[in-house]
Short mmCIF file of N, CA and C in Angstrom, two decimals:
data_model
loop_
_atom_site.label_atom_id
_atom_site.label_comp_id
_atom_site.label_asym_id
_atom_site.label_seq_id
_atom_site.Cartn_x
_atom_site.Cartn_y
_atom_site.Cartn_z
N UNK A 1 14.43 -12.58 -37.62
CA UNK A 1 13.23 -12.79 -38.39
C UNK A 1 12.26 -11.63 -38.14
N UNK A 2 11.74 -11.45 -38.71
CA UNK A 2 10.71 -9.85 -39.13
C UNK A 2 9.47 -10.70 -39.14
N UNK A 3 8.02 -9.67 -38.32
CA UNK A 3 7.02 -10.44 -38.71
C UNK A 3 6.36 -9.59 -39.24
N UNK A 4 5.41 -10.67 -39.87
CA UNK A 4 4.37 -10.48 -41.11
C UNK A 4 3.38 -9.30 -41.03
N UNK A 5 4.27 -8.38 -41.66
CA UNK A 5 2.71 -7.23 -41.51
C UNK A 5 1.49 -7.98 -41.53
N UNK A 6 0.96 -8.85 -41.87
CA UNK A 6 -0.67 -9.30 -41.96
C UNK A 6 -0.57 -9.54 -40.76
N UNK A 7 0.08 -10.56 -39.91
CA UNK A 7 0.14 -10.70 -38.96
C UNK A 7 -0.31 -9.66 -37.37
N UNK A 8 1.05 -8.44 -37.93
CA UNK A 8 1.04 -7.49 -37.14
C UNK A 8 -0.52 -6.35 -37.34
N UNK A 9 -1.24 -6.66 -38.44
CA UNK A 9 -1.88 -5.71 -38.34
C UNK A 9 -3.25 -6.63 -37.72
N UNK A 10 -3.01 -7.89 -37.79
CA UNK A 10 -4.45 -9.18 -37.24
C UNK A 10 -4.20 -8.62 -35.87
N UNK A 11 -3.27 -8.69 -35.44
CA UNK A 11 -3.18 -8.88 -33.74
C UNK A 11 -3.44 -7.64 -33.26
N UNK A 12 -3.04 -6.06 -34.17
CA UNK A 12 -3.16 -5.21 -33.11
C UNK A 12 -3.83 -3.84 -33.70
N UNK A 13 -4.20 -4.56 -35.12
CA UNK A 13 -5.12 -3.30 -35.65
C UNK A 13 -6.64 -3.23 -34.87
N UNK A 14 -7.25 -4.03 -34.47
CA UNK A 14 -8.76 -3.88 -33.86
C UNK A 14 -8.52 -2.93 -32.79
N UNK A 15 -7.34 -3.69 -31.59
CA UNK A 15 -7.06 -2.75 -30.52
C UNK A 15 -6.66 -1.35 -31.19
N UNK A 16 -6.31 -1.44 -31.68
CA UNK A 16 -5.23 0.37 -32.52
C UNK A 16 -7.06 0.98 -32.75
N UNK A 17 -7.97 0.59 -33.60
CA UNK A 17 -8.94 0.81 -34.14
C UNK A 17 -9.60 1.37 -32.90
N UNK A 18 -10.03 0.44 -31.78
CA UNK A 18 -10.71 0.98 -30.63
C UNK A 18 -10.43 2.16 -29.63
N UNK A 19 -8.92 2.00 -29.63
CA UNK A 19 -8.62 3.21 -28.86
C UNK A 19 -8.47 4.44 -29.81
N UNK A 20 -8.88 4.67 -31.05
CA UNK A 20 -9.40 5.70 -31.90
C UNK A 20 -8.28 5.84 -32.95
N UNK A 21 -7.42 5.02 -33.55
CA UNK A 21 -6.48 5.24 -34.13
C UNK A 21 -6.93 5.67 -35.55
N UNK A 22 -6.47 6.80 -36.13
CA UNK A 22 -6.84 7.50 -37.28
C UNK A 22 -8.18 8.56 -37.33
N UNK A 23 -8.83 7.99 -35.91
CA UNK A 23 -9.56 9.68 -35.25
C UNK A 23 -9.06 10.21 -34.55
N UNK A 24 -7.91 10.02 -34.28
CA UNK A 24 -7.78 10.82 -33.08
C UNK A 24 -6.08 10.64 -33.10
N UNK A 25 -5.12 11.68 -32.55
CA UNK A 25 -3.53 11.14 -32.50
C UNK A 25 -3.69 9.99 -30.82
N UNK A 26 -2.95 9.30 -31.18
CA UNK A 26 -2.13 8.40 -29.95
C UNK A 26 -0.92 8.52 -29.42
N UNK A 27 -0.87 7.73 -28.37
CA UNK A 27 1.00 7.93 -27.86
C UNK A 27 0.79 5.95 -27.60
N UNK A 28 1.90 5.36 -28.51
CA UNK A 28 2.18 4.25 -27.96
C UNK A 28 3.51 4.38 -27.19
N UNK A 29 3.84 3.57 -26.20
CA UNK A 29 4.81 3.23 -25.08
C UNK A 29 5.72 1.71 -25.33
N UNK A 30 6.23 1.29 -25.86
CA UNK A 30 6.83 0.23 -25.79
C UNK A 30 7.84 -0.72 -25.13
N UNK A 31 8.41 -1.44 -24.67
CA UNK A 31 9.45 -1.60 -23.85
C UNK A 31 10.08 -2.79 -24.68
N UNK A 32 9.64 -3.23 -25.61
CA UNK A 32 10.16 -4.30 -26.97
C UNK A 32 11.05 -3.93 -27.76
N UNK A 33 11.82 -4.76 -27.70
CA UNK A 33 12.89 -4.16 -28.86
C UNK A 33 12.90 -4.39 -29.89
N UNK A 34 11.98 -5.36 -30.39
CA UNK A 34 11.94 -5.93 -31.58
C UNK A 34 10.94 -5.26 -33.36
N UNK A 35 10.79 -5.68 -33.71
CA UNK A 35 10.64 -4.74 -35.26
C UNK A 35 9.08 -4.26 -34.83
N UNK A 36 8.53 -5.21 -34.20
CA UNK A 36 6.49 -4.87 -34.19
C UNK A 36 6.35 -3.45 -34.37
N UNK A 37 6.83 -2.33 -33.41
CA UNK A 37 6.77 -0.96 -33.68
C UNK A 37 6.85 -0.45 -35.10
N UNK A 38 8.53 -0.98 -35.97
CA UNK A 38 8.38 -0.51 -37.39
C UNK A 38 7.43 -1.15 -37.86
N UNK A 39 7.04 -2.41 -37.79
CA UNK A 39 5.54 -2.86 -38.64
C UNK A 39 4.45 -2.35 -38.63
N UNK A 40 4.08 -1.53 -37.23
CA UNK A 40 3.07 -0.57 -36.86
C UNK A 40 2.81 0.76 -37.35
N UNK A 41 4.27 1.40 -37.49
CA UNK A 41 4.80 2.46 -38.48
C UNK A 41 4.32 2.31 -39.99
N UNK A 42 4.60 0.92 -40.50
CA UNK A 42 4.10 0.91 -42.13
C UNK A 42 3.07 0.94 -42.51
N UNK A 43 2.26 -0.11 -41.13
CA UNK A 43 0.79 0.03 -41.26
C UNK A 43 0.10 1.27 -41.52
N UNK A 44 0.55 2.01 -40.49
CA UNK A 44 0.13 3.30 -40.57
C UNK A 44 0.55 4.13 -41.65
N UNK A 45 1.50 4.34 -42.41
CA UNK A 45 2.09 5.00 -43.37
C UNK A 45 1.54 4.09 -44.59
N UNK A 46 1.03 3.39 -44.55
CA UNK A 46 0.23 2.63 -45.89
C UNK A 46 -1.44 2.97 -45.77
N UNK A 47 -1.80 3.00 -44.97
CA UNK A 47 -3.01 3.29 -44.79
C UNK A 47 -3.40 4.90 -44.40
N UNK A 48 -1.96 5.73 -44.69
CA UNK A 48 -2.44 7.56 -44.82
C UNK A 48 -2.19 8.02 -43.55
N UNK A 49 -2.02 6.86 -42.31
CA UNK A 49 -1.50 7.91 -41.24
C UNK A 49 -0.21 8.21 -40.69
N UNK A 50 -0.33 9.75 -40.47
CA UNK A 50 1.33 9.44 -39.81
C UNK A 50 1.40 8.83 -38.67
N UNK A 51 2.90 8.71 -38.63
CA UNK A 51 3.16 7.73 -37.25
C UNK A 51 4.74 8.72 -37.29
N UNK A 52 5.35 8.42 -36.00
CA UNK A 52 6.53 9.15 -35.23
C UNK A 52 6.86 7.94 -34.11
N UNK A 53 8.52 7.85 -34.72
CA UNK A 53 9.01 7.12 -33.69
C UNK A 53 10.70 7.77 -33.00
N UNK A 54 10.74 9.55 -33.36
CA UNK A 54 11.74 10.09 -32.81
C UNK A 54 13.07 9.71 -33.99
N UNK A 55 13.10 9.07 -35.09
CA UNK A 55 13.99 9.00 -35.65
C UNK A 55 13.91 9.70 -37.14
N UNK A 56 14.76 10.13 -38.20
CA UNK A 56 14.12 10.63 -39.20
C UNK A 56 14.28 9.41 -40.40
N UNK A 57 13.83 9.89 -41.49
CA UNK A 57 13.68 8.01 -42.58
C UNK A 57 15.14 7.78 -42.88
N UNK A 58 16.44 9.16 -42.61
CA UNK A 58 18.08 8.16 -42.60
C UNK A 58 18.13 7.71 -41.14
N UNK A 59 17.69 7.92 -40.23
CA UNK A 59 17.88 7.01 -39.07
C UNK A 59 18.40 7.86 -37.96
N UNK A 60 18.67 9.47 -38.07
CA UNK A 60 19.15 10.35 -37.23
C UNK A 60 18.01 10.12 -35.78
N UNK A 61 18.40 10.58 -34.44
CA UNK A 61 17.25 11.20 -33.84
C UNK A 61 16.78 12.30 -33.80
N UNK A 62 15.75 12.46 -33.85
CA UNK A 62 15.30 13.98 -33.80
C UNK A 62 14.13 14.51 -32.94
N UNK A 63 14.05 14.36 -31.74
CA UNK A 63 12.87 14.92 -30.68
C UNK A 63 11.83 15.37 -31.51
N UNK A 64 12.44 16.45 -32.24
CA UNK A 64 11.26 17.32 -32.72
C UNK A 64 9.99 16.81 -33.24
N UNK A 65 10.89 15.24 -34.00
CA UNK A 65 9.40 15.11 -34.50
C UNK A 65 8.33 14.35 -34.13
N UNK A 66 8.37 14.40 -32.86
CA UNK A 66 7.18 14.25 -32.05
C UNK A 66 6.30 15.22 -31.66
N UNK A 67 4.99 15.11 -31.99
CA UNK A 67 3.77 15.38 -31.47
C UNK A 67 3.15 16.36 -32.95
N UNK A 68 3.84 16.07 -34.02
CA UNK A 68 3.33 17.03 -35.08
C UNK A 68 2.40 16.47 -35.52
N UNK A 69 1.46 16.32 -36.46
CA UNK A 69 0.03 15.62 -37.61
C UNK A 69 0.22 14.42 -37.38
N UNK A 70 1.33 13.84 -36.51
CA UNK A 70 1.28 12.09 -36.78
C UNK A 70 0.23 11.50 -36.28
N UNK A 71 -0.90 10.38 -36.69
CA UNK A 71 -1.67 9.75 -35.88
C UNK A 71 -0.65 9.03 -34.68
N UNK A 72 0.00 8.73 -34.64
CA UNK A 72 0.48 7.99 -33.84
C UNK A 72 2.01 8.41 -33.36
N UNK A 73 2.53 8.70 -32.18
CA UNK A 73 4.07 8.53 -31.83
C UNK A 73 3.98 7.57 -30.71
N UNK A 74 5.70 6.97 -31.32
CA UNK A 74 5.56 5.58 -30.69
C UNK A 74 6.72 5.70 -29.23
N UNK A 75 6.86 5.57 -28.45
CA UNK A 75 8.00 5.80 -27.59
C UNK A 75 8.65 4.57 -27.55
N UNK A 76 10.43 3.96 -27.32
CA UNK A 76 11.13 3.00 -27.26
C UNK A 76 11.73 2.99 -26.03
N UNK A 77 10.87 2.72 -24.68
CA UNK A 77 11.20 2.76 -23.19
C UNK A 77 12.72 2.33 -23.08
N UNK A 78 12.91 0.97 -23.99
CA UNK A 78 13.91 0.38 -23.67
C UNK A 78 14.93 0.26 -24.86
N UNK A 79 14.95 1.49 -25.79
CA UNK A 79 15.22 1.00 -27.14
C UNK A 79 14.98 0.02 -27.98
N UNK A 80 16.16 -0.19 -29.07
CA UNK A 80 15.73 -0.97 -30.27
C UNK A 80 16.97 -2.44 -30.55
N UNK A 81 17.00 -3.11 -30.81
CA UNK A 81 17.78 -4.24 -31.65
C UNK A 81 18.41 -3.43 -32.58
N UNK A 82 17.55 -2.38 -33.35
CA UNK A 82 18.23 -1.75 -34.62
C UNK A 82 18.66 -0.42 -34.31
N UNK A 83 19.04 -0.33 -33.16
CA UNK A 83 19.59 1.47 -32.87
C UNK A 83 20.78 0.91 -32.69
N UNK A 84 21.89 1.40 -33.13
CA UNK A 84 23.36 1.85 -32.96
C UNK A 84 23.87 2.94 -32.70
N UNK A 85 25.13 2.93 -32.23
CA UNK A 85 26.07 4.19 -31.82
C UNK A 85 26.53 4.17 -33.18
N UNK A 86 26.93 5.77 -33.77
CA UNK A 86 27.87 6.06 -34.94
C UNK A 86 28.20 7.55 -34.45
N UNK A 87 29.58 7.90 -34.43
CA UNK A 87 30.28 9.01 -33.93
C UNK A 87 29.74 9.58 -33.19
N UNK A 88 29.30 8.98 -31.95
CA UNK A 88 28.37 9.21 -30.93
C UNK A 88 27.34 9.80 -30.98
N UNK A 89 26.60 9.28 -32.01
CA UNK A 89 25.11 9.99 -32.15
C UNK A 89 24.11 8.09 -32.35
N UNK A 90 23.07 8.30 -31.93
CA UNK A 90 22.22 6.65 -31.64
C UNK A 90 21.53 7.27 -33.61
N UNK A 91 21.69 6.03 -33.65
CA UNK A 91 21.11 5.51 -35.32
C UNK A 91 20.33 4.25 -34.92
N UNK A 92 18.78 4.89 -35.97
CA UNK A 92 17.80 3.91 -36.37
C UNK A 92 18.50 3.25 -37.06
N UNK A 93 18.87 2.10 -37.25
CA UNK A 93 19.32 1.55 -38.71
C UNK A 93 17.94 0.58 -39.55
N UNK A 94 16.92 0.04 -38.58
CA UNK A 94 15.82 -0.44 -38.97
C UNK A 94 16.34 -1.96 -39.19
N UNK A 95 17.57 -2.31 -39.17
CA UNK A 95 18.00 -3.73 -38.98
C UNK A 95 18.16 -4.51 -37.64
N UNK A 96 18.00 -5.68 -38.28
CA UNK A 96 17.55 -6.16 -36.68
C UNK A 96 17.98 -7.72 -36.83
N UNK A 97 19.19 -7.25 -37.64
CA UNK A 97 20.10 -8.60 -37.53
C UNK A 97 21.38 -8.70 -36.50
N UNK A 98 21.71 -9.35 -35.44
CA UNK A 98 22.75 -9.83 -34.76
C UNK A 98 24.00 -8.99 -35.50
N UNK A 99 23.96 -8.08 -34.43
CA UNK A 99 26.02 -7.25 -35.02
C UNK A 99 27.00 -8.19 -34.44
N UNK A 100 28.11 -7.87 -34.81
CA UNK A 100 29.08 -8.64 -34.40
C UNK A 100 30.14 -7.19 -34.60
N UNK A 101 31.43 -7.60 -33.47
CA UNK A 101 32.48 -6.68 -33.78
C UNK A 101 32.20 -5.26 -32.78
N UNK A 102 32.49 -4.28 -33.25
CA UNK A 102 32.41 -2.46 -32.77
C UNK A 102 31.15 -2.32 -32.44
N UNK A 103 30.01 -2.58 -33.13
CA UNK A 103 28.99 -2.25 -33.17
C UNK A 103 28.09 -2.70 -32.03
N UNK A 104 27.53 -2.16 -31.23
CA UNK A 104 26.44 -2.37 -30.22
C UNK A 104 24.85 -1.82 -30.47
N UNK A 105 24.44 -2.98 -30.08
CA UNK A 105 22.82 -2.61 -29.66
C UNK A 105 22.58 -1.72 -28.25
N UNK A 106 21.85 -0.66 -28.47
CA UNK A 106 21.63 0.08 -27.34
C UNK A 106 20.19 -0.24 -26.30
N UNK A 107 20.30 -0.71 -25.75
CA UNK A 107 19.30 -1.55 -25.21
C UNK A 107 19.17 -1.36 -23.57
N UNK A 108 17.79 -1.31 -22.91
CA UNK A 108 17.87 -1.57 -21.54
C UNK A 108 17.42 -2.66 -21.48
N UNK A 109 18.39 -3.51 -20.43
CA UNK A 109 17.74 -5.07 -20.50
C UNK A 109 17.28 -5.25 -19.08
N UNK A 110 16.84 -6.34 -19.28
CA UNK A 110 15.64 -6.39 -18.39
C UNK A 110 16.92 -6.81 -16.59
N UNK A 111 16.57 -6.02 -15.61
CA UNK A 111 17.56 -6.15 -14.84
C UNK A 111 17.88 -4.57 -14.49
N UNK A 112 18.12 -4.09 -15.64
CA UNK A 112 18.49 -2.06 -15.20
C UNK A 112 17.94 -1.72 -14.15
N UNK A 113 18.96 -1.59 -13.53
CA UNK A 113 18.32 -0.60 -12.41
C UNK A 113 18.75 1.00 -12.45
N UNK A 114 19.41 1.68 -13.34
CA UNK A 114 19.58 2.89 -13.10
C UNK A 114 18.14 3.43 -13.76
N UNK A 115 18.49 5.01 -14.24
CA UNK A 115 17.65 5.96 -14.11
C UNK A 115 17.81 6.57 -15.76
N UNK A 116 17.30 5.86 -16.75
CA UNK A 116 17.36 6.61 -18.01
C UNK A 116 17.56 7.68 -18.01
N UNK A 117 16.53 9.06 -17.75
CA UNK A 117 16.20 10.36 -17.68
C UNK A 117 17.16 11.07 -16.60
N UNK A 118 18.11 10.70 -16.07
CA UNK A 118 19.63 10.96 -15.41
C UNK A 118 20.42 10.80 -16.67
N UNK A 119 21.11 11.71 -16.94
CA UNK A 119 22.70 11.88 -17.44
C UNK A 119 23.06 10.55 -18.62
N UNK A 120 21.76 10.60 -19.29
CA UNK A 120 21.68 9.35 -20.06
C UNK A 120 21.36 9.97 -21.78
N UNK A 121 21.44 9.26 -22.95
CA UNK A 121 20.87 9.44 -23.92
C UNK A 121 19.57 10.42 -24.26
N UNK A 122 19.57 11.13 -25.00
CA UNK A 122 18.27 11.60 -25.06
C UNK A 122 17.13 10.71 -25.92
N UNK A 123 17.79 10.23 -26.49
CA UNK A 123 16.69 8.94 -27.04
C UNK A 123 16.36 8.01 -26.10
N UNK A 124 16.69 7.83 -24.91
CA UNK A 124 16.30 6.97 -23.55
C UNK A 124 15.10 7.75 -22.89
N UNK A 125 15.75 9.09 -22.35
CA UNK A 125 15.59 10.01 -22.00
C UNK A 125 13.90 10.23 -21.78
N UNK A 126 13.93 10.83 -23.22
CA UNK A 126 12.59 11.62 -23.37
C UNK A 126 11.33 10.80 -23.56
N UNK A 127 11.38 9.61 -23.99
CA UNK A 127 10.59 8.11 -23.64
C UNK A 127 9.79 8.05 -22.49
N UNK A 128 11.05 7.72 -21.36
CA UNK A 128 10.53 8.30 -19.50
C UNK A 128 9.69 9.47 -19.27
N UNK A 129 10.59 10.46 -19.91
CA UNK A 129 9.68 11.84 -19.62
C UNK A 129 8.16 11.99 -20.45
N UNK A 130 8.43 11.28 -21.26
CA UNK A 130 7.24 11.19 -22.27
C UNK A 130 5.99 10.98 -21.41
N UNK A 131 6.50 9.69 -20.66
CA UNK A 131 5.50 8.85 -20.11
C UNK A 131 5.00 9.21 -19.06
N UNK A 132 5.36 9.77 -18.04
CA UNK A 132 5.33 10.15 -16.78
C UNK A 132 4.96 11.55 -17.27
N UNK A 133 4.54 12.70 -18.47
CA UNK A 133 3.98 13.36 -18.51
C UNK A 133 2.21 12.97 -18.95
N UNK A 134 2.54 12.29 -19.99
CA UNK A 134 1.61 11.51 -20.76
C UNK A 134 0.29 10.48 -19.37
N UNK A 135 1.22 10.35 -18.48
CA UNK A 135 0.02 9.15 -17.66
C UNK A 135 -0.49 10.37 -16.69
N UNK A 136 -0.14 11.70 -16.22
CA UNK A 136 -0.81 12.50 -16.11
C UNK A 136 -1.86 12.80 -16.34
N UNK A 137 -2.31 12.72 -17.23
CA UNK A 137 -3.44 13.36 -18.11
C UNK A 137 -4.74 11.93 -19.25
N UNK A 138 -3.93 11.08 -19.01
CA UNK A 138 -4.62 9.68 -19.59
C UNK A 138 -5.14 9.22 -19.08
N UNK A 139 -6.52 8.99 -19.69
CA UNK A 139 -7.96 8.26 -18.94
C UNK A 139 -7.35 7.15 -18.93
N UNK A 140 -6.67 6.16 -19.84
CA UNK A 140 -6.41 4.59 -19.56
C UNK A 140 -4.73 3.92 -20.29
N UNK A 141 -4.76 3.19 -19.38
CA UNK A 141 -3.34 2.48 -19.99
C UNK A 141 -3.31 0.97 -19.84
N UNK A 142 -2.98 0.39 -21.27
CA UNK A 142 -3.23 -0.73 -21.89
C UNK A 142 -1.97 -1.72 -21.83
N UNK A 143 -1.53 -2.04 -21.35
CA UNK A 143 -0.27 -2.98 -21.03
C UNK A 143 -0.61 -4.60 -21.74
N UNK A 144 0.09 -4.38 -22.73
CA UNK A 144 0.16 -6.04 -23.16
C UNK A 144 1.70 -6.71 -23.02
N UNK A 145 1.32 -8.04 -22.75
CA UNK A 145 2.77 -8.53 -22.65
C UNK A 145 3.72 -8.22 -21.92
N UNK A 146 3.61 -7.35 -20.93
CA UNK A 146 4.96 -6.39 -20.18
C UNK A 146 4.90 -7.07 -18.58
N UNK A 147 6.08 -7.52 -18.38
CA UNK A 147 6.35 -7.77 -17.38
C UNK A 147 6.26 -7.22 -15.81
N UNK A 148 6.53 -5.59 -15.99
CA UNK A 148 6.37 -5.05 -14.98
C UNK A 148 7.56 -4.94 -14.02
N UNK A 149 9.00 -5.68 -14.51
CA UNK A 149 10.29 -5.55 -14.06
C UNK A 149 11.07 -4.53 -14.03
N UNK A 150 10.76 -3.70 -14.77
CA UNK A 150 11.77 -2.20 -14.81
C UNK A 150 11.38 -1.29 -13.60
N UNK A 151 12.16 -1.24 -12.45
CA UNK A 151 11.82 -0.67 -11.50
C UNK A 151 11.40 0.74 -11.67
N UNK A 152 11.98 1.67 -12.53
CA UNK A 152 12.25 2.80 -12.90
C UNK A 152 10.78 3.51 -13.52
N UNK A 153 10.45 2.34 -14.62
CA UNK A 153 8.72 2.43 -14.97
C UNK A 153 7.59 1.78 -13.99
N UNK A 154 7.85 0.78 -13.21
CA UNK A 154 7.22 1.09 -12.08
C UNK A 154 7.21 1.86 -11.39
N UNK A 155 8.05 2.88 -11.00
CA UNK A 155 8.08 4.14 -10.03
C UNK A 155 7.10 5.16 -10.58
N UNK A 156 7.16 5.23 -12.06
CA UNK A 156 6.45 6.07 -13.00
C UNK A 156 5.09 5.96 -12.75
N UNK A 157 4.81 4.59 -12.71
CA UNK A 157 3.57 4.03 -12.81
C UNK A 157 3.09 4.37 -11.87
N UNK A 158 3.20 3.72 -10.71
CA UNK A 158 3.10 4.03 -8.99
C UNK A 158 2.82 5.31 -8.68
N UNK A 159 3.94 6.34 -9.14
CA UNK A 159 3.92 8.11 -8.99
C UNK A 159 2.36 8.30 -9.42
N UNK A 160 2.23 8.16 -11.09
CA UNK A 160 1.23 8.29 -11.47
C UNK A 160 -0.27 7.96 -10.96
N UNK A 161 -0.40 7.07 -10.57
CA UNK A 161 -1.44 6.20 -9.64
C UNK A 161 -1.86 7.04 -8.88
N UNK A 162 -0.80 7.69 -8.32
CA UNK A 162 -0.91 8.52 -6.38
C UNK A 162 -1.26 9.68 -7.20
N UNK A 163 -0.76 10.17 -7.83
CA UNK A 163 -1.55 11.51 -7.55
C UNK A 163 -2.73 11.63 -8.92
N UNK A 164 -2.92 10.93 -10.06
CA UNK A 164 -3.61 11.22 -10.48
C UNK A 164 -4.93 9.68 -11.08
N UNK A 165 -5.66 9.66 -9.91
CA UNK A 165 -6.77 8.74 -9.51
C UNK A 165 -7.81 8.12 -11.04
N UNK A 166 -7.46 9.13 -12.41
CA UNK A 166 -8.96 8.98 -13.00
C UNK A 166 -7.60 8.04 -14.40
N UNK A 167 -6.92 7.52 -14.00
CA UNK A 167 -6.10 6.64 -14.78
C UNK A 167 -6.97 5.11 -14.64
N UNK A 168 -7.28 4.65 -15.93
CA UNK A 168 -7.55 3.15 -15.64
C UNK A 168 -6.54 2.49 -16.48
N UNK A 169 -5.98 1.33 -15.87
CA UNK A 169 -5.05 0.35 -15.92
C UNK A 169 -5.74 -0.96 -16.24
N UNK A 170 -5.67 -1.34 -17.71
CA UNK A 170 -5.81 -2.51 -17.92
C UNK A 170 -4.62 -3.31 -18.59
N UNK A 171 -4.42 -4.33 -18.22
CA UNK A 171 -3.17 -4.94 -18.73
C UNK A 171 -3.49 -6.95 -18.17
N UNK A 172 -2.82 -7.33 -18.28
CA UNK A 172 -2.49 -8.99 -17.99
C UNK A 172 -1.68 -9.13 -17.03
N UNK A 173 -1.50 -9.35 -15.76
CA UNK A 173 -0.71 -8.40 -14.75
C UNK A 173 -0.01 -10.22 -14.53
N UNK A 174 1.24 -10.23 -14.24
CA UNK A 174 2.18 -11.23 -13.47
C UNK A 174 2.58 -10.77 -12.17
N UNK A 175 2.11 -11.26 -11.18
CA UNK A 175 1.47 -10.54 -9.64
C UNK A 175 2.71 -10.39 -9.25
N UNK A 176 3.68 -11.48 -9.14
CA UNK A 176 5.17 -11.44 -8.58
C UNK A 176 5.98 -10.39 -9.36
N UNK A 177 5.80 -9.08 -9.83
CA UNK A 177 6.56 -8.07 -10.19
C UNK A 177 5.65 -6.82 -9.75
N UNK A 178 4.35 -6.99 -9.15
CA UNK A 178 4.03 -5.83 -8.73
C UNK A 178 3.60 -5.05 -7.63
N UNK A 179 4.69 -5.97 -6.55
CA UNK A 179 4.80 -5.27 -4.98
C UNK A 179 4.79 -3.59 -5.23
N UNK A 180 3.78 -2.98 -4.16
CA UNK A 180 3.36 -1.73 -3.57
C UNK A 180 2.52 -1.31 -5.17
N UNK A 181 1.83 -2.13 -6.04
CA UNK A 181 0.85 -1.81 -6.52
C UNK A 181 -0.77 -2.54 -5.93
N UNK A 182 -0.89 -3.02 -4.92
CA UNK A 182 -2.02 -3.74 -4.54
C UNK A 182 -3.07 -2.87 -3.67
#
């Protein structure tokens, strides 16, 4: 089931609005696999701004097209429901119906403990690196809904913390996932 652009734009256009969306470019971070990102994408592409989510409109990946005129690039920490393998290259397909058969969802589920940005996908990949360049340099980071279980983005997080102090962290925190952040 797909939700309701009206929906998606009630819940997260004010926030999008406040943190300067359409004055200014953004970097969203996601760890959801589910469609909200493409709904965020249309929003934006209906209302004149660009948006970038590393894939092109047939579904290839393409690094490049991040950080060009888009108001917005979106990162997929943990991938998508709708990314597939095809002759070993990861495809957007933008569907996000249950495969059955050959076909796999490329997904980090909640539990991973390896190291994306090791010897992994570059659509995994550059997400991590994204982020851990990106919290460098960012006055604030907005965490909704996120658990705080991916050890790997906690390390990120943590790294970030230590050496660069003028980061503010607001989020909804579930205390039992965030030993050696206290």
């Amino acid at each position: 089931m797909y939700p309701d652009r009206r929906q998606v734009e009630q819940l997260y256009g004010s926030l999008l609005e406040k943190l300067g969306w359409g004055e200014k470019h953004l970097t969203l971070f996601t760890t959801n696999y589910d469609p909200i990102p493409d709904e965020i994408m249309k929003v934006a592409k209906r209302t004149g701004l660009g948006c970038c989510d590393g894939f092109k409109d047939m579904g290839e990946w393409d690094a490049s097209l991040y950080g060009g005129d888009a108001g917005i690039d979106i990162y997929r920490l943990h991938g998508s429901m709708s990314w597939v393998k095809r002759n070993g290259e990861i495809i957007n397909t933008r569907d996000y119906s249950l495969r059955r058969g050959s076909t796999e969802h490329l997904l980090i589920y909640p539990g991973y403990k390896g190291n994306p940005e090791e010897g992994g996908e570059e659509a995994f990949a550059l997400p991590h690196r994204m982020l851990r360049k990106s919290l460098l340099t960012a006055d604030r980071l907005v965490g909704i809904g996120c658990s705080f279980r991916d050890p790997h983005i906690n390390r990120i997080l943590h790294d970030s913390a230590e050496t660069y102090r003028k980061l503010n962290v607001f989020a909804n925190l579930i205390v039992d996932h965030l030993e050696g952040f206290r």
